[in-house]
Amino acid sequence: MASEILCSRFRRLFHNDYASKYVFGAYRHLTSGEVSTALRPFYFTVHPDLFGQFPSERAINENSLQVLSSFLEGLQQNRYTRPTTVKFFLKPQKTVDRVTLKSVQINLVPQDVRKTVITILSSCNLPTTYVDKITPQPPPPPQKKDLDFREKVKKHYGDYEYNTHTSTRVKMEEIKKAKEAETLMAWLEGGVAETARAKTLANRPVVADIERLRHQLTDRLGLTDITWDCGWNVAHFRGCLLSFNALVEQHADSVQHLKGRRLVFGNDTGVTLDGQIFLNRGEVRHNWLDFIKNVWKDDIVLQSVPAFEKAVSQVLREIKVARRKFQPTTMAKQYEINLRRLTTALIDYQGRRGYPKQWPQSLSQFQIVVESEAGPLMVSPTGQFIVPSSCPAFLLVNFITDNMKQAADLLQQYKSHKYIEVELQRQCKSAFKLADLRKDDNITPTLMIKCCDQLLTRKEQLRPLLQGSYLYITNYYSVMSDGQICIPWNFRF
C-alpha cells in the first residue's frame, strides 16, 4: 500500500504540465511531461513492487524514491535544494541458480532538471536518447546583479566567463573554439565518416542476424513486419528478437493469432491506434505472452475508437478528430479514456455556456488531436489543435477562438510542403548516395525542407563525407553505436 501511495505521488509530480508552466516559472529545461517520459525506464527498474522477496531492499527503494521526488519537486519549483545521495537497488536479475541484486548510488546536486534526469539515467546505465533529442531552452537573460557579479569575477580572474549555476569558470577561448567546432563540415571532417563506417562494419553481423530472425519469425507467424521503435541500438533489437523467438518456440499455439499484424518492440505494451502490436522491450517474456493471449481485449477497444472520435467531433461542431502527424505512439486503451474525458467536459460546457457567437457554424476545416493529460495545449506546426484530455473546456474554447487563423494558415502550408519534402529527400539520397535518410518525428516538413535545401547547396563538398551513410536528421550531432550519423536540421556550415 505504501508503495502505491508513493507511486501515485511520483506520477502526480510529473504529470502536471500546467503547474510547471504557469506556477513553477517560465524558465525550465524540461516540462513535467518530458521528465515523466524520460524517467519511465528508471522507474520500472527500481519500482518497489519488484522487490517482494527482498523487504529491506524494497524499503530502501521506497525511501530513496521519496527523497528523489522531493528533490526534483524542489528543482521544478526553483526552491533551494541540498545536495544528497540516494541508493537504489535495480530490478532483480535471475540466473540459472540464483537471483542477483545490484545497487547504485546517485549523487544529486542542485542543477537544472535536464542534467539531473541525465545523471539519474546514466547512473543506472539507462539510455538518455529521449532527453538528448529535446532541444534545451536558453537560460533567462541575466539580471543586473548577475552582470555586476560577472564583471567583478572577470576583473579578478581575467578573460573567463563565470557560470553562476555550476560555480565554475570557463575560458572564453575554449567557449569560442567549441562553438566553431559545432559546424557540420568541421564535425564531419573530424573523422566522423570513418568512425561511422567502422561502426557500421562492426555491426554487420548483428544486422545480418536481425534480418535472419525477422524473416524467420514473420514467415512462421505470418506477420507483416517486425520493427524497433526505441532509442537503444540494434544489439538490443536482436536481444528482443531472440527472446521473442524463444517464446514462439515454447508457446507456438498461443501466438498463432498474430497473423497479419505488425509487431513492434518499444517502450510500451499495447495495441496502437493503427493496429500495431507493441511489446515493451524491458519486460520479461512471461508478460509478453500474457498480453498476446489477451490482445483481443485491446482489439475490442480499438474498434470502439471511431465512435468516441465521432462523439468529440459532434460536440465540437464537426471538427475533424485527427492523429498528430509527429507524435509518440499512442495505445488504443489510453486514447479511448482521453476521448471520453474531453467529450464529457465539452458537453458540460456547451450545455451551460454555449460556444462563442463568432465561431462558424462548422469547424470541419480544422483538426483536433486529443492527447494524454500531460500534453501541451498548442497549435502544431502542421496546423492541428493539440489538446491534453485534462484541459478545461473553457480554456480550450478560448484557445480555439484565438488561434483559428493561425491553424488554417499552417494546415494549408503543410498540404503543399509535405510533397516538396518527399522530393527533396529523394534528391538528397541520390546526390549523396546515402544508404538511408530518415528523420526524427518532431522534424516537421518545413524543417526538413530547410535541412535538405541546405545540404544540397554543398553536395560536392559533402558527398565524399556522407556517401554510403545512414543519415538521421534530428536536433543534435552524434554517431550511434550502429554507425548511424545524426545531424541537427539547423546545422551550420
XYZ file of C-alpha atoms in Angstrom:
493
model
C 0.000 0.000 0.000
C 2.807 2.375 0.886
C 4.474 1.805 -2.471
C 1.224 2.562 -4.319
C 0.842 5.854 -2.434
C 4.452 6.679 -3.291
C 3.929 5.787 -6.956
C 0.813 7.961 -7.066
C 2.769 10.896 -5.636
C 5.576 10.345 -8.132
C 3.157 10.312 -11.069
C 1.349 13.455 -9.890
C 4.655 15.289 -9.658
C 5.495 14.565 -13.301
C 2.037 14.817 -14.892
C 1.079 18.425 -14.228
C 2.371 20.449 -17.149
C 0.042 23.311 -16.371
C 1.638 23.644 -12.942
C 5.169 23.505 -14.339
C 4.383 26.143 -16.938
C 2.253 28.612 -15.048
C 3.179 28.101 -11.384
C 6.771 26.961 -11.260
C 8.035 29.679 -13.576
C 8.785 30.044 -17.263
C 12.439 29.017 -17.116
C 12.893 25.249 -17.173
C 14.824 22.821 -19.366
C 12.206 20.048 -19.428
C 8.446 20.067 -18.913
C 6.957 17.790 -16.294
C 5.598 15.504 -19.006
C 9.045 15.209 -20.580
C 10.592 14.393 -17.206
C 7.957 11.710 -16.663
C 8.636 10.110 -20.033
C 12.405 10.300 -19.633
C 12.374 8.675 -16.172
C 9.913 5.925 -17.056
C 12.656 3.301 -17.733
C 14.295 4.224 -14.414
C 11.037 3.933 -12.534
C 10.375 0.469 -13.991
C 13.879 -0.568 -12.928
C 13.615 0.471 -9.256
C 9.870 0.092 -8.590
C 9.395 -1.211 -5.016
C 6.901 -3.849 -6.176
C 9.746 -5.649 -7.972
C 11.298 -6.481 -4.599
C 8.549 -8.501 -2.944
C 11.050 -11.155 -1.842
C 13.525 -8.548 -0.584
C 11.770 -6.437 2.091
C 14.855 -4.473 3.180
C 15.795 -3.525 -0.401
C 12.150 -2.638 -1.097
C 12.135 -0.284 1.903
C 15.380 1.361 0.736
C 13.937 1.988 -2.744
C 10.704 3.414 -1.299
C 12.636 5.818 0.898
C 15.005 6.801 -1.935
C 12.066 7.491 -4.268
C 10.587 9.818 -1.662
C 13.877 11.696 -1.396
C 14.223 11.862 -5.189
C 10.631 13.053 -5.583
C 11.190 15.897 -3.100
C 14.499 16.814 -4.741
C 13.002 17.043 -8.249
C 9.980 18.910 -6.941
C 12.330 21.476 -5.401
C 14.133 21.924 -8.722
C 10.846 22.343 -10.582
C 9.678 24.975 -8.103
C 13.060 26.769 -8.072
C 13.436 26.132 -4.341
C 16.770 25.709 -2.605
C 17.701 22.016 -2.571
C 20.517 20.450 -0.601
C 22.958 18.062 -2.308
C 22.203 14.479 -1.332
C 22.969 10.887 -2.273
C 20.324 8.207 -2.753
C 20.772 4.469 -3.065
C 18.646 2.270 -5.305
C 18.560 -1.459 -5.880
C 17.983 -2.380 -9.523
C 15.474 -4.938 -10.772
C 16.479 -8.446 -9.633
C 18.344 -10.408 -12.299
C 17.676 -14.134 -12.451
C 20.451 -16.538 -13.374
C 20.338 -20.307 -13.631
C 20.732 -20.997 -9.913
C 20.182 -17.709 -8.081
C 18.841 -14.163 -8.101
C 21.320 -11.289 -8.024
C 20.773 -7.709 -6.932
C 22.804 -4.690 -7.982
C 22.708 -1.288 -6.331
C 23.659 2.200 -7.481
C 24.487 5.415 -5.650
C 23.111 8.546 -7.322
C 24.662 11.852 -6.304
C 22.059 14.596 -6.543
C 23.440 18.123 -6.702
C 21.431 21.312 -7.298
C 21.443 21.897 -11.058
C 18.836 22.150 -13.801
C 16.239 19.409 -14.216
C 17.665 18.216 -17.534
C 21.111 17.469 -16.084
C 19.558 15.790 -13.053
C 17.486 13.462 -15.246
C 20.565 12.566 -17.305
C 22.507 11.877 -14.087
C 19.775 9.531 -12.840
C 19.564 7.582 -16.112
C 23.329 7.402 -16.614
C 23.865 6.096 -13.076
C 21.635 3.118 -13.902
C 23.155 2.606 -17.395
C 19.834 3.555 -18.981
C 19.668 5.387 -22.334
C 19.407 9.178 -22.402
C 18.388 9.323 -26.065
C 14.946 10.778 -25.319
C 16.431 13.668 -23.322
C 19.194 14.231 -25.888
C 16.568 14.756 -28.599
C 14.927 17.607 -26.684
C 16.471 20.943 -27.588
C 17.407 22.761 -24.345
C 15.704 26.078 -23.709
C 18.074 29.059 -23.467
C 18.640 30.421 -19.964
C 16.837 33.618 -18.970
C 18.649 36.899 -19.653
C 20.966 37.784 -16.777
C 19.700 40.264 -14.244
C 21.686 43.404 -13.417
C 23.070 41.908 -10.195
C 24.317 38.870 -12.168
C 26.038 41.136 -14.704
C 27.707 43.149 -11.915
C 28.859 39.903 -10.304
C 30.322 38.607 -13.574
C 32.203 41.861 -14.102
C 33.804 41.519 -10.655
C 34.767 37.914 -11.407
C 36.228 38.920 -14.775
C 38.386 41.639 -13.165
C 39.681 39.167 -10.613
C 40.216 36.101 -12.829
C 40.851 37.640 -16.242
C 39.297 36.592 -19.557
C 36.963 33.957 -18.110
C 33.195 33.515 -18.056
C 31.599 32.553 -14.767
C 28.762 30.004 -14.708
C 26.506 31.012 -11.825
C 24.567 27.729 -11.969
C 27.554 25.401 -11.518
C 30.023 27.841 -9.898
C 32.702 27.046 -12.493
C 34.910 29.236 -14.704
C 35.252 28.603 -18.413
C 37.872 30.338 -20.532
C 36.373 32.410 -23.329
C 38.769 30.956 -25.900
C 37.524 27.468 -25.114
C 33.926 28.568 -25.493
C 34.679 30.130 -28.869
C 36.548 27.030 -30.032
C 33.687 24.741 -29.002
C 31.156 26.877 -30.832
C 33.252 26.894 -34.013
C 33.543 23.102 -33.872
C 29.764 22.810 -33.964
C 29.656 23.357 -37.739
C 28.696 20.424 -39.943
C 31.838 20.486 -42.079
C 34.173 20.682 -39.073
C 32.303 17.888 -37.340
C 32.279 15.579 -40.366
C 35.893 16.287 -41.224
C 36.918 15.369 -37.686
C 36.824 11.677 -38.556
C 33.073 11.148 -38.208
C 32.733 9.401 -41.571
C 35.484 6.904 -40.738
C 34.016 6.286 -37.284
C 30.561 5.723 -38.728
C 31.859 3.316 -41.375
C 33.845 1.373 -38.778
C 30.792 1.043 -36.545
C 28.588 0.069 -39.470
C 31.099 -2.590 -40.498
C 31.384 -3.908 -36.942
C 27.597 -4.152 -36.679
C 27.067 -6.012 -39.950
C 26.965 -9.440 -38.247
C 24.355 -8.107 -35.795
C 22.283 -6.569 -38.606
C 22.523 -9.797 -40.605
C 21.352 -11.804 -37.591
C 18.450 -9.367 -37.081
C 17.340 -9.780 -40.692
C 17.559 -13.581 -40.367
C 15.429 -13.584 -37.211
C 12.921 -11.128 -38.681
C 12.376 -13.206 -41.809
C 12.213 -16.383 -39.778
C 9.579 -15.037 -37.400
C 7.492 -13.169 -39.976
C 7.329 -16.255 -42.201
C 6.492 -18.584 -39.343
C 3.778 -16.401 -37.781
C 2.516 -14.613 -40.900
C 3.434 -11.192 -39.504
C 3.555 -8.243 -41.894
C 6.739 -6.924 -40.226
C 8.771 -6.746 -37.018
C 10.327 -3.366 -36.210
C 12.134 -1.463 -33.477
C 10.813 1.802 -32.023
C 13.206 2.683 -29.252
C 16.288 4.818 -28.751
C 18.525 1.842 -27.978
C 20.846 0.365 -30.575
C 20.462 -2.656 -32.856
C 22.075 -5.045 -30.362
C 19.065 -4.577 -28.081
C 16.753 -5.213 -31.033
C 18.484 -8.528 -31.619
C 18.089 -9.357 -27.923
C 14.328 -8.763 -28.156
C 14.089 -10.901 -31.286
C 15.967 -13.747 -29.607
C 13.687 -13.561 -26.560
C 10.577 -13.480 -28.723
C 11.854 -16.375 -30.817
C 12.312 -18.422 -27.634
C 8.742 -17.536 -26.618
C 7.456 -18.723 -30.000
C 9.350 -21.996 -29.661
C 7.829 -22.682 -26.244
C 4.293 -21.369 -26.862
C 3.683 -21.771 -30.578
C -0.078 -22.253 -30.216
C -0.541 -19.054 -28.180
C 0.961 -16.732 -30.798
C -0.658 -18.017 -33.979
C -3.394 -15.351 -33.898
C -0.760 -12.659 -34.580
C -1.003 -13.459 -38.291
C -1.375 -10.334 -40.431
C -0.241 -7.993 -37.653
C 2.822 -5.767 -37.335
C 4.926 -6.363 -34.231
C 6.973 -3.524 -32.699
C 9.396 -3.575 -29.785
C 9.251 -0.228 -27.990
C 8.670 1.446 -24.636
C 5.047 0.383 -24.114
C 2.852 -2.684 -24.352
C -0.495 -2.500 -26.120
C -2.306 -2.116 -29.431
C -1.750 1.211 -31.176
C -4.364 3.257 -33.000
C -3.294 1.755 -36.324
C -3.473 -1.811 -35.017
C 0.230 -2.412 -34.402
C 1.131 -4.682 -31.502
C 3.716 -3.103 -29.196
C 5.769 -5.135 -26.729
C 7.794 -3.320 -24.070
C 11.452 -4.174 -24.713
C 12.135 -4.044 -20.952
C 9.561 -6.662 -19.911
C 10.097 -10.391 -19.480
C 8.743 -12.976 -21.938
C 6.045 -14.055 -19.493
C 4.488 -10.551 -19.625
C 4.661 -10.562 -23.425
C 2.886 -13.918 -23.544
C 0.173 -12.786 -21.132
C -0.542 -9.719 -23.277
C -0.545 -11.680 -26.559
C -3.060 -14.159 -25.156
C -5.374 -11.275 -24.257
C -4.711 -8.995 -27.224
C -8.341 -9.484 -28.319
C -9.414 -7.222 -25.437
C -7.364 -4.333 -26.849
C -8.732 -5.072 -30.316
C -12.265 -4.569 -28.980
C -11.224 -1.186 -27.592
C -9.646 -0.305 -30.941
C -12.927 -0.994 -32.731
C -14.736 1.447 -30.436
C -12.274 4.332 -31.027
C -14.023 5.732 -34.168
C -17.279 6.098 -32.209
C -15.553 8.069 -29.454
C -13.788 10.269 -32.037
C -17.139 10.943 -33.670
C -18.565 11.993 -30.299
C -15.809 14.614 -29.885
C -16.393 15.808 -33.454
C -20.140 16.189 -32.981
C -19.900 18.096 -29.721
C -17.301 20.456 -31.260
C -19.225 21.412 -34.425
C -17.966 18.617 -36.693
C -14.284 19.391 -36.169
C -12.081 16.676 -37.636
C -10.549 14.476 -34.929
C -7.108 13.569 -36.267
C -3.931 11.912 -35.095
C -0.870 14.088 -34.651
C 1.439 13.728 -37.631
C 4.534 13.688 -35.438
C 3.585 12.242 -32.087
C 4.738 9.458 -29.765
C 2.960 6.133 -30.164
C -0.496 6.116 -28.561
C -2.191 2.988 -27.224
C -5.869 2.455 -28.011
C -6.885 1.859 -24.379
C -5.487 5.153 -23.104
C -6.726 7.030 -26.165
C -10.317 5.933 -25.509
C -10.057 7.237 -21.929
C -8.697 10.574 -23.202
C -11.535 10.972 -25.723
C -14.198 10.123 -23.169
C -12.801 12.656 -20.701
C -12.691 15.546 -23.177
C -16.166 14.767 -24.555
C -17.673 14.915 -21.071
C -16.039 18.292 -20.365
C -17.213 19.807 -23.676
C -20.796 18.567 -23.308
C -20.984 20.132 -19.854
C -19.547 23.438 -21.129
C -21.844 23.592 -24.155
C -24.909 22.966 -22.004
C -24.026 25.730 -19.552
C -22.480 28.468 -21.732
C -22.615 27.632 -25.429
C -19.887 28.388 -27.955
C -18.782 31.929 -28.972
C -21.000 33.706 -31.491
C -18.048 34.467 -33.777
C -17.444 30.763 -34.359
C -18.500 29.465 -37.793
C -21.402 27.008 -37.853
C -18.986 24.245 -38.790
C -15.388 23.653 -37.698
C -14.916 20.835 -40.204
C -11.979 22.619 -41.851
C -9.963 22.347 -38.614
C -8.294 19.382 -36.954
C -8.008 18.482 -33.279
C -5.661 15.938 -31.710
C -6.561 14.621 -28.253
C -3.560 13.545 -26.204
C -2.762 12.469 -22.669
C -3.425 14.732 -19.718
C 0.268 15.687 -19.520
C 0.449 17.080 -23.050
C 0.633 20.720 -24.191
C -2.194 22.950 -25.420
C -0.864 24.301 -28.698
C -1.211 24.689 -32.446
C 1.170 22.212 -34.050
C 3.498 23.235 -36.907
C 1.132 21.349 -39.213
C -1.928 23.375 -38.125
C -3.596 20.931 -35.749
C -5.017 21.890 -32.358
C -3.094 19.731 -29.860
C -5.231 19.296 -26.747
C -4.490 17.426 -23.497
C -7.529 15.454 -22.333
C -7.294 17.181 -18.930
C -7.649 20.651 -20.475
C -10.622 22.589 -19.005
C -13.322 23.194 -21.629
C -13.346 26.988 -21.193
C -9.593 27.129 -21.814
C -9.910 25.010 -24.972
C -12.749 27.130 -26.347
C -10.811 30.361 -25.783
C -7.688 28.831 -27.332
C -9.538 27.746 -30.490
C -11.138 31.186 -30.768
C -7.761 32.956 -30.581
C -5.888 30.618 -32.940
C -8.304 29.798 -35.764
C -6.472 31.862 -38.380
C -3.050 30.524 -37.475
C -4.303 26.933 -37.619
C -5.903 27.455 -41.028
C -2.728 29.011 -42.457
C -0.483 26.223 -41.129
C -2.800 23.494 -42.438
C -2.653 24.996 -45.914
C 1.126 25.313 -45.712
C 1.529 21.689 -44.658
C -0.523 20.394 -47.591
C 1.979 21.870 -50.050
C 5.150 21.270 -48.038
C 4.724 17.543 -47.498
C 5.102 16.848 -51.239
C 8.139 19.112 -51.509
C 9.712 17.275 -48.570
C 9.366 13.867 -50.228
C 11.012 15.104 -53.412
C 13.908 16.798 -51.598
C 14.575 13.680 -49.533
C 14.759 11.666 -52.757
C 17.210 14.196 -54.225
C 19.431 14.054 -51.122
C 19.565 10.260 -51.096
C 20.553 10.289 -54.751
C 23.023 13.201 -54.577
C 24.943 11.836 -51.578
C 24.402 8.133 -52.405
C 23.064 7.544 -48.913
C 22.232 4.081 -47.645
C 19.198 5.640 -45.982
C 17.816 9.046 -44.973
C 15.352 9.340 -42.107
C 14.250 11.982 -39.631
C 13.047 12.315 -36.078
C 9.279 12.512 -35.527
C 9.484 16.111 -34.320
C 11.185 17.320 -37.522
C 8.274 18.764 -39.491
C 8.177 19.033 -43.306
C 9.079 22.740 -43.091
C 12.217 21.986 -41.059
C 13.148 19.021 -43.243
C 12.824 21.137 -46.388
C 15.232 23.734 -44.940
C 17.675 20.996 -43.971
C 17.609 19.242 -47.364
C 17.923 22.539 -49.245
C 20.978 23.451 -47.201
C 22.579 20.033 -47.709
C 22.099 20.206 -51.488
C 23.838 23.594 -51.713
C 27.106 21.852 -50.686
C 26.621 18.483 -52.329
C 30.079 18.434 -53.918
C 31.785 19.037 -50.569
C 29.556 16.723 -48.573
C 29.305 13.753 -50.937
C 32.717 12.241 -50.012
C 31.904 12.609 -46.319
C 28.359 11.208 -46.425
C 28.472 8.639 -49.218
C 27.060 5.275 -48.124
C 25.972 6.625 -44.713
C 22.783 6.110 -42.769
C 21.815 9.753 -42.167
C 19.337 10.730 -39.480
C 18.003 14.302 -39.184
C 17.290 15.338 -35.601
C 18.370 18.081 -33.138
C 21.920 17.052 -32.246
C 25.220 15.708 -33.573
C 26.039 12.077 -32.829
C 27.360 8.842 -34.299
C 25.247 5.975 -32.965
C 26.753 2.629 -31.991
C 25.380 1.067 -35.190
C 27.103 3.698 -37.388
C 24.081 5.943 -37.975
C 25.062 9.619 -38.371
C 22.779 12.098 -36.598
C 22.866 15.786 -37.509
C 20.654 18.706 -36.435
C 18.247 20.067 -39.032
C 19.538 23.625 -38.417
C 23.245 22.844 -38.752
C 25.766 25.494 -39.784
C 28.486 25.056 -42.386
